[in-house]
């Protein structure tokens, strides 16, 4: 049997057929045009589902389930999209809407959860029972895998590891609290901190590199200068690694999983980022022995689609 | 069938027969005399097991399993007691040692985990799938129940919620980190803070009440004065409630369980303690809607014995 995974993003919809081992076989994309009515978006998703199945010379009867990964608040138990700031609609039952197109079980979950499941089934955590994925981007998406399945709490909206306060009364977070993990360790938070630091230091090599055009600075430039031993880049990366290690140590003390996986574009920095983090976590972890691996994600953008496809794999189908 | 639960404490061993609904039927105690060789302690535990079974006019063949709740580091998968600072022994296989006395499956887990399981089976969280218990005492014991079972991570030592940093670079914690939840919210931390505050304020009613004998001050006195509206008690309880709410909000954002249960002697303060906490959590919880209940524990010291007894209930017995 095969599975369809859909990554519903704010700018792009990606749909793929995935085999039962979590291997992606064929993928197609279309722009989301997120301002549209939900029925148009779902109609596009359904069209792509049919196309990808045709693309591997199979039939819809070969598909066991369809899974959707979506940003925002999702009630996975009810198959309900509740709210995401990228979209114009609220409280849409994707499960019911998809029934207009297919007689195939449909699952939906938060995209961070799907990415964690994807990395768990066929990515960095393959073979591990318990893992936690932190996707660093505009925010920090948390995905908790327990016993090979997504854990999202009793009301479908748990896993908000980015909104764990690590510095009481610290930086203001978009959620209204002060000092959340996300407000220090999202890529956006790092970029903001970087821009401020470079703007304040006109003698720095990074300031010269972008010729004072601060909006051109980004984390790739930061890590390139860090690798060269630049003092300002070193300060910023080390401070960032300390905060990230603080949050990751919390996660390990609480979950003691086999692995914590770091996703998002910044995970491409691999050991350059992970080495200083692991150093701090080893120093701080409860009991003094770090048994949990800290790994970069390996599936990139496909983690979410693969995980979405796998949502229905071990479910008792209705 | 019946179950035996053992609470192995630093000063006292309590053993009880528990029915399959988690109701305690008969209990006996003996002093631990913790400096003894482990074989003597285990021999006493075994003797009490026989006595409690006799006490309900049953036979050892009516006992499905024996469960032990112990402080310290436990490898529940291997039935191994690794280390606790209260005892003179290390790395003892309680599972193997008990086989010398009984041909009954033996389970062992951390006492905070057992308390959480007890409250989950027949206490404050009865009927709930997911709950988190925080036992406030010398430290903060964390017990995570997912799908009705203890979650203690991939290496048996997870659930260390007390060692989640909530104030980076804050108070030094016994674990070596700075700013752990436990270093602000254990009963010991509260008592320390209380003593300092009363010592510094000789005009306060609490100072006068203990006639300046600071060692006599305790959290019961604190809450009694708080109920009367005393200014210093109000300051201290409100500060404590804010820190406790910070940690509990983190737990809810991560786990979104049906309930967070507060255990330990201080939970006897009930709503006096919970009301200010719930106020803060409602303000801070991610998404703005608090669905998780925050409850006082109801089983008191028996939670650990009942939970220990229930360790073997749903296990596939070996």
XYZ file of C-alpha atoms in Angstrom, chain A residues 70 72-83 90-96 106-110 156:
26
model
C -0.647 22.274 8.177
C -1.421 26.541 13.035
C -3.904 25.029 15.426
C -5.164 21.634 14.351
C -7.507 19.239 16.107
C -6.029 16.013 14.820
C -8.617 13.863 16.567
C -11.456 15.567 14.709
C -9.527 16.163 11.471
C -10.184 19.843 11.968
C -8.150 22.853 10.846
C -8.865 25.421 13.576
C -6.755 28.479 12.820
C -11.102 28.970 10.276
C -12.624 25.766 11.671
C -12.676 23.780 8.437
C -13.078 20.008 8.663
C -10.502 18.841 6.136
C -11.657 15.314 6.848
C -15.205 16.110 5.687
C -7.859 11.532 5.858
C -5.638 12.704 8.717
C -4.394 16.162 9.551
C -1.828 17.354 12.052
C 0.363 20.332 12.775
C -4.342 18.326 20.217
